[in-house]
């Protein structure tokens, strides 16, 4: 996804800054598990 699309996606979900951070953390955890 491009940055503009990401911003629109987060805006549509109405997420707070903390909410975005939680999603990023979850994504990193899932990605790390898949790499093992």
mmJSON file of the N, C-alpha and C atoms, coordinates in Angstrom:
{"data_MODEL":{"atom_site":{
"group_PDB":["ATOM","ATOM","ATOM","ATOM","ATOM","ATOM","ATOM","ATOM","ATOM","ATOM","ATOM","ATOM","ATOM","ATOM","ATOM","ATOM","ATOM","ATOM","ATOM","ATOM","ATOM","ATOM","ATOM","ATOM","ATOM","ATOM","ATOM","ATOM","ATOM","ATOM","ATOM","ATOM","ATOM","ATOM","ATOM","ATOM","ATOM","ATOM","ATOM","ATOM","ATOM","ATOM","ATOM","ATOM","ATOM","ATOM","ATOM","ATOM","ATOM","ATOM","ATOM","ATOM","ATOM","ATOM","ATOM","ATOM","ATOM","ATOM","ATOM","ATOM","ATOM","ATOM","ATOM","ATOM","ATOM","ATOM","ATOM","ATOM","ATOM","ATOM","ATOM","ATOM","ATOM","ATOM","ATOM","ATOM","ATOM","ATOM","ATOM","ATOM","ATOM","ATOM","ATOM","ATOM","ATOM","ATOM","ATOM","ATOM","ATOM","ATOM","ATOM","ATOM","ATOM","ATOM","ATOM","ATOM","ATOM","ATOM","ATOM","ATOM","ATOM","ATOM","ATOM","ATOM","ATOM","ATOM","ATOM","ATOM"],
"id":[1,2,3,4,5,6,7,8,9,10,11,12,13,14,15,16,17,18,19,20,21,22,23,24,25,26,27,28,29,30,31,32,33,34,35,36,37,38,39,40,41,42,43,44,45,46,47,48,49,50,51,52,53,54,55,56,57,58,59,60,61,62,63,64,65,66,67,68,69,70,71,72,73,74,75,76,77,78,79,80,81,82,83,84,85,86,87,88,89,90,91,92,93,94,95,96,97,98,99,100,101,102,103,104,105,106,107,108],
"type_symbol":["N","C","C","N","C","C","N","C","C","N","C","C","N","C","C","N","C","C","N","C","C","N","C","C","N","C","C","N","C","C","N","C","C","N","C","C","N","C","C","N","C","C","N","C","C","N","C","C","N","C","C","N","C","C","N","C","C","N","C","C","N","C","C","N","C","C","N","C","C","N","C","C","N","C","C","N","C","C","N","C","C","N","C","C","N","C","C","N","C","C","N","C","C","N","C","C","N","C","C","N","C","C","N","C","C","N","C","C"],
"label_atom_id":["N","CA","C","N","CA","C","N","CA","C","N","CA","C","N","CA","C","N","CA","C","N","CA","C","N","CA","C","N","CA","C","N","CA","C","N","CA","C","N","CA","C","N","CA","C","N","CA","C","N","CA","C","N","CA","C","N","CA","C","N","CA","C","N","CA","C","N","CA","C","N","CA","C","N","CA","C","N","CA","C","N","CA","C","N","CA","C","N","CA","C","N","CA","C","N","CA","C","N","CA","C","N","CA","C","N","CA","C","N","CA","C","N","CA","C","N","CA","C","N","CA","C","N","CA","C"],
"label_alt_id":[null,null,null,null,null,null,null,null,null,null,null,null,null,null,null,null,null,null,null,null,null,null,null,null,null,null,null,null,null,null,null,null,null,null,null,null,null,null,null,null,null,null,null,null,null,null,null,null,null,null,null,null,null,null,null,null,null,null,null,null,null,null,null,null,null,null,null,null,null,null,null,null,null,null,null,null,null,null,null,null,null,null,null,null,null,null,null,null,null,null,null,null,null,null,null,null,null,null,null,null,null,null,null,null,null,null,null,null],
"label_comp_id":["UNK","UNK","UNK","UNK","UNK","UNK","UNK","UNK","UNK","UNK","UNK","UNK","UNK","UNK","UNK","UNK","UNK","UNK","UNK","UNK","UNK","UNK","UNK","UNK","UNK","UNK","UNK","UNK","UNK","UNK","UNK","UNK","UNK","UNK","UNK","UNK","UNK","UNK","UNK","UNK","UNK","UNK","UNK","UNK","UNK","UNK","UNK","UNK","UNK","UNK","UNK","UNK","UNK","UNK","UNK","UNK","UNK","UNK","UNK","UNK","UNK","UNK","UNK","UNK","UNK","UNK","UNK","UNK","UNK","UNK","UNK","UNK","UNK","UNK","UNK","UNK","UNK","UNK","UNK","UNK","UNK","UNK","UNK","UNK","UNK","UNK","UNK","UNK","UNK","UNK","UNK","UNK","UNK","UNK","UNK","UNK","UNK","UNK","UNK","UNK","UNK","UNK","UNK","UNK","UNK","UNK","UNK","UNK"],
"label_asym_id":["A","A","A","A","A","A","A","A","A","A","A","A","A","A","A","A","A","A","A","A","A","A","A","A","A","A","A","A","A","A","A","A","A","A","A","A","A","A","A","A","A","A","A","A","A","A","A","A","A","A","A","A","A","A","A","A","A","A","A","A","A","A","A","A","A","A","A","A","A","A","A","A","A","A","A","A","A","A","A","A","A","A","A","A","A","A","A","A","A","A","A","A","A","A","A","A","A","A","A","A","A","A","A","A","A","A","A","A"],
"label_entity_id":["1","1","1","1","1","1","1","1","1","1","1","1","1","1","1","1","1","1","1","1","1","1","1","1","1","1","1","1","1","1","1","1","1","1","1","1","1","1","1","1","1","1","1","1","1","1","1","1","1","1","1","1","1","1","1","1","1","1","1","1","1","1","1","1","1","1","1","1","1","1","1","1","1","1","1","1","1","1","1","1","1","1","1","1","1","1","1","1","1","1","1","1","1","1","1","1","1","1","1","1","1","1","1","1","1","1","1","1"],
"label_seq_id":[1,1,1,2,2,2,3,3,3,4,4,4,5,5,5,6,6,6,7,7,7,8,8,8,9,9,9,10,10,10,11,11,11,12,12,12,13,13,13,14,14,14,15,15,15,16,16,16,17,17,17,18,18,18,19,19,19,20,20,20,21,21,21,22,22,22,23,23,23,24,24,24,25,25,25,26,26,26,27,27,27,28,28,28,29,29,29,30,30,30,31,31,31,32,32,32,33,33,33,34,34,34,35,35,35,36,36,36],
"pdbx_PDB_ins_code":[null,null,null,null,null,null,null,null,null,null,null,null,null,null,null,null,null,null,null,null,null,null,null,null,null,null,null,null,null,null,null,null,null,null,null,null,null,null,null,null,null,null,null,null,null,null,null,null,null,null,null,null,null,null,null,null,null,null,null,null,null,null,null,null,null,null,null,null,null,null,null,null,null,null,null,null,null,null,null,null,null,null,null,null,null,null,null,null,null,null,null,null,null,null,null,null,null,null,null,null,null,null,null,null,null,null,null,null],
"Cartn_x":[0.833,0.0,0.866,0.386,1.091,0.702,1.518,1.264,-0.105,-0.511,-1.815,-2.928,-2.816,-3.83,-3.863,-2.701,-2.65,-3.373,-3.14,-3.773,-5.287,-5.762,-7.203,-7.771,-7.034,-7.482,-7.652,-6.651,-6.719,-7.831,-7.991,-9.029,-10.408,-10.616,-11.912,-12.222,-11.205,-11.423,-11.603,-11.233,-11.376,-10.456,-9.281,-8.36,-7.599,-7.268,-6.424,-4.973,-4.075,-2.647,-2.215,-2.718,-2.379,-2.902,-4.08,-4.667,-3.79,-3.228,-2.341,-1.11,-0.561,0.632,0.355,-0.828,-1.188,-1.224,-1.782,-1.857,-0.461,0.4,1.773,2.491,2.325,2.963,2.454,1.135,0.556,1.084,1.181,1.68,3.113,3.945,5.341,5.437,4.595,4.605,4.223,3.159,2.704,3.772,4.38,5.398,6.602,6.996,8.138,7.858,6.628,6.272,6.326,5.873,5.854,7.255,8.218,9.58,10.337,9.846,10.557,10.393],
"Cartn_y":[-1.205,0.0,1.253,2.274,3.547,4.305,5.306,6.064,6.72,7.261,7.936,6.934,5.733,4.706,4.307,4.214,3.874,4.918,6.183,7.265,7.19,6.95,6.86,5.662,4.552,3.329,3.575,4.188,4.456,5.455,6.442,7.451,6.815,5.93,5.264,4.434,3.802,2.985,3.859,5.128,6.048,5.685,5.181,4.751,5.929,5.792,6.783,6.468,7.334,7.103,5.815,5.585,4.37,3.148,3.266,2.157,1.768,2.766,2.488,1.744,2.191,1.558,0.104,-0.174,-1.547,-2.424,-1.9,-2.68,-2.948,-1.932,-2.099,-3.159,-3.125,-4.103,-5.506,-5.642,-6.957,-7.464,-6.582,-6.966,-7.471,-6.771,-7.17,-8.531,-8.761,-10.043,-11.17,-10.963,-11.993,-12.252,-11.195,-11.348,-12.106,-11.792,-12.468,-13.951,-14.298,-15.703,-16.442,-15.795,-16.429,-16.644,-15.834,-15.954,-17.099,-17.599,-18.666,-20.003],
"Cartn_z":[0.0,0.0,0.0,-0.658,-0.64,0.62,0.969,2.197,2.194,1.045,0.964,1.254,0.682,0.911,2.377,3.009,4.429,5.262,4.966,5.728,5.583,4.353,4.121,4.866,4.857,5.524,7.016,7.632,9.072,9.38,8.505,8.731,8.672,7.703,7.571,8.805,9.36,10.555,11.794,11.684,12.808,13.958,13.628,14.675,15.269,16.534,17.188,16.862,17.247,17.014,17.707,18.912,19.653,18.911,18.338,17.587,16.411,15.738,14.61,15.1,16.227,16.781,17.124,17.675,18.029,16.789,15.694,14.457,13.919,13.966,13.479,14.301,15.622,16.506,16.189,16.05,15.738,14.403,13.409,12.091,12.198,12.97,13.142,13.82,14.845,15.554,14.602,13.838,12.899,11.847,11.319,10.284,10.836,12.069,12.676,12.867,13.263,13.442,12.112,11.045,9.732,9.181,9.619,9.109,9.766,10.887,11.595,10.903],
"occupancy":[1.0,1.0,1.0,1.0,1.0,1.0,1.0,1.0,1.0,1.0,1.0,1.0,1.0,1.0,1.0,1.0,1.0,1.0,1.0,1.0,1.0,1.0,1.0,1.0,1.0,1.0,1.0,1.0,1.0,1.0,1.0,1.0,1.0,1.0,1.0,1.0,1.0,1.0,1.0,1.0,1.0,1.0,1.0,1.0,1.0,1.0,1.0,1.0,1.0,1.0,1.0,1.0,1.0,1.0,1.0,1.0,1.0,1.0,1.0,1.0,1.0,1.0,1.0,1.0,1.0,1.0,1.0,1.0,1.0,1.0,1.0,1.0,1.0,1.0,1.0,1.0,1.0,1.0,1.0,1.0,1.0,1.0,1.0,1.0,1.0,1.0,1.0,1.0,1.0,1.0,1.0,1.0,1.0,1.0,1.0,1.0,1.0,1.0,1.0,1.0,1.0,1.0,1.0,1.0,1.0,1.0,1.0,1.0],
"B_iso_or_equiv":[0.0,0.0,0.0,0.0,0.0,0.0,0.0,0.0,0.0,0.0,0.0,0.0,0.0,0.0,0.0,0.0,0.0,0.0,0.0,0.0,0.0,0.0,0.0,0.0,0.0,0.0,0.0,0.0,0.0,0.0,0.0,0.0,0.0,0.0,0.0,0.0,0.0,0.0,0.0,0.0,0.0,0.0,0.0,0.0,0.0,0.0,0.0,0.0,0.0,0.0,0.0,0.0,0.0,0.0,0.0,0.0,0.0,0.0,0.0,0.0,0.0,0.0,0.0,0.0,0.0,0.0,0.0,0.0,0.0,0.0,0.0,0.0,0.0,0.0,0.0,0.0,0.0,0.0,0.0,0.0,0.0,0.0,0.0,0.0,0.0,0.0,0.0,0.0,0.0,0.0,0.0,0.0,0.0,0.0,0.0,0.0,0.0,0.0,0.0,0.0,0.0,0.0,0.0,0.0,0.0,0.0,0.0,0.0],
"pdbx_formal_charge":[null,null,null,null,null,null,null,null,null,null,null,null,null,null,null,null,null,null,null,null,null,null,null,null,null,null,null,null,null,null,null,null,null,null,null,null,null,null,null,null,null,null,null,null,null,null,null,null,null,null,null,null,null,null,null,null,null,null,null,null,null,null,null,null,null,null,null,null,null,null,null,null,null,null,null,null,null,null,null,null,null,null,null,null,null,null,null,null,null,null,null,null,null,null,null,null,null,null,null,null,null,null,null,null,null,null,null,null],
"auth_seq_id":[1,1,1,2,2,2,3,3,3,4,4,4,5,5,5,6,6,6,7,7,7,8,8,8,9,9,9,10,10,10,11,11,11,12,12,12,13,13,13,14,14,14,15,15,15,16,16,16,17,17,17,18,18,18,19,19,19,20,20,20,21,21,21,22,22,22,23,23,23,24,24,24,25,25,25,26,26,26,27,27,27,28,28,28,29,29,29,30,30,30,31,31,31,32,32,32,33,33,33,34,34,34,35,35,35,36,36,36],
"auth_comp_id":["UNK","UNK","UNK","UNK","UNK","UNK","UNK","UNK","UNK","UNK","UNK","UNK","UNK","UNK","UNK","UNK","UNK","UNK","UNK","UNK","UNK","UNK","UNK","UNK","UNK","UNK","UNK","UNK","UNK","UNK","UNK","UNK","UNK","UNK","UNK","UNK","UNK","UNK","UNK","UNK","UNK","UNK","UNK","UNK","UNK","UNK","UNK","UNK","UNK","UNK","UNK","UNK","UNK","UNK","UNK","UNK","UNK","UNK","UNK","UNK","UNK","UNK","UNK","UNK","UNK","UNK","UNK","UNK","UNK","UNK","UNK","UNK","UNK","UNK","UNK","UNK","UNK","UNK","UNK","UNK","UNK","UNK","UNK","UNK","UNK","UNK","UNK","UNK","UNK","UNK","UNK","UNK","UNK","UNK","UNK","UNK","UNK","UNK","UNK","UNK","UNK","UNK","UNK","UNK","UNK","UNK","UNK","UNK"],
"auth_asym_id":["A","A","A","A","A","A","A","A","A","A","A","A","A","A","A","A","A","A","A","A","A","A","A","A","A","A","A","A","A","A","A","A","A","A","A","A","A","A","A","A","A","A","A","A","A","A","A","A","A","A","A","A","A","A","A","A","A","A","A","A","A","A","A","A","A","A","A","A","A","A","A","A","A","A","A","A","A","A","A","A","A","A","A","A","A","A","A","A","A","A","A","A","A","A","A","A","A","A","A","A","A","A","A","A","A","A","A","A"],
"auth_atom_id":["N","CA","C","N","CA","C","N","CA","C","N","CA","C","N","CA","C","N","CA","C","N","CA","C","N","CA","C","N","CA","C","N","CA","C","N","CA","C","N","CA","C","N","CA","C","N","CA","C","N","CA","C","N","CA","C","N","CA","C","N","CA","C","N","CA","C","N","CA","C","N","CA","C","N","CA","C","N","CA","C","N","CA","C","N","CA","C","N","CA","C","N","CA","C","N","CA","C","N","CA","C","N","CA","C","N","CA","C","N","CA","C","N","CA","C","N","CA","C","N","CA","C","N","CA","C"],
"pdbx_PDB_model_num":[1,1,1,1,1,1,1,1,1,1,1,1,1,1,1,1,1,1,1,1,1,1,1,1,1,1,1,1,1,1,1,1,1,1,1,1,1,1,1,1,1,1,1,1,1,1,1,1,1,1,1,1,1,1,1,1,1,1,1,1,1,1,1,1,1,1,1,1,1,1,1,1,1,1,1,1,1,1,1,1,1,1,1,1,1,1,1,1,1,1,1,1,1,1,1,1,1,1,1,1,1,1,1,1,1,1,1,1]
}}}
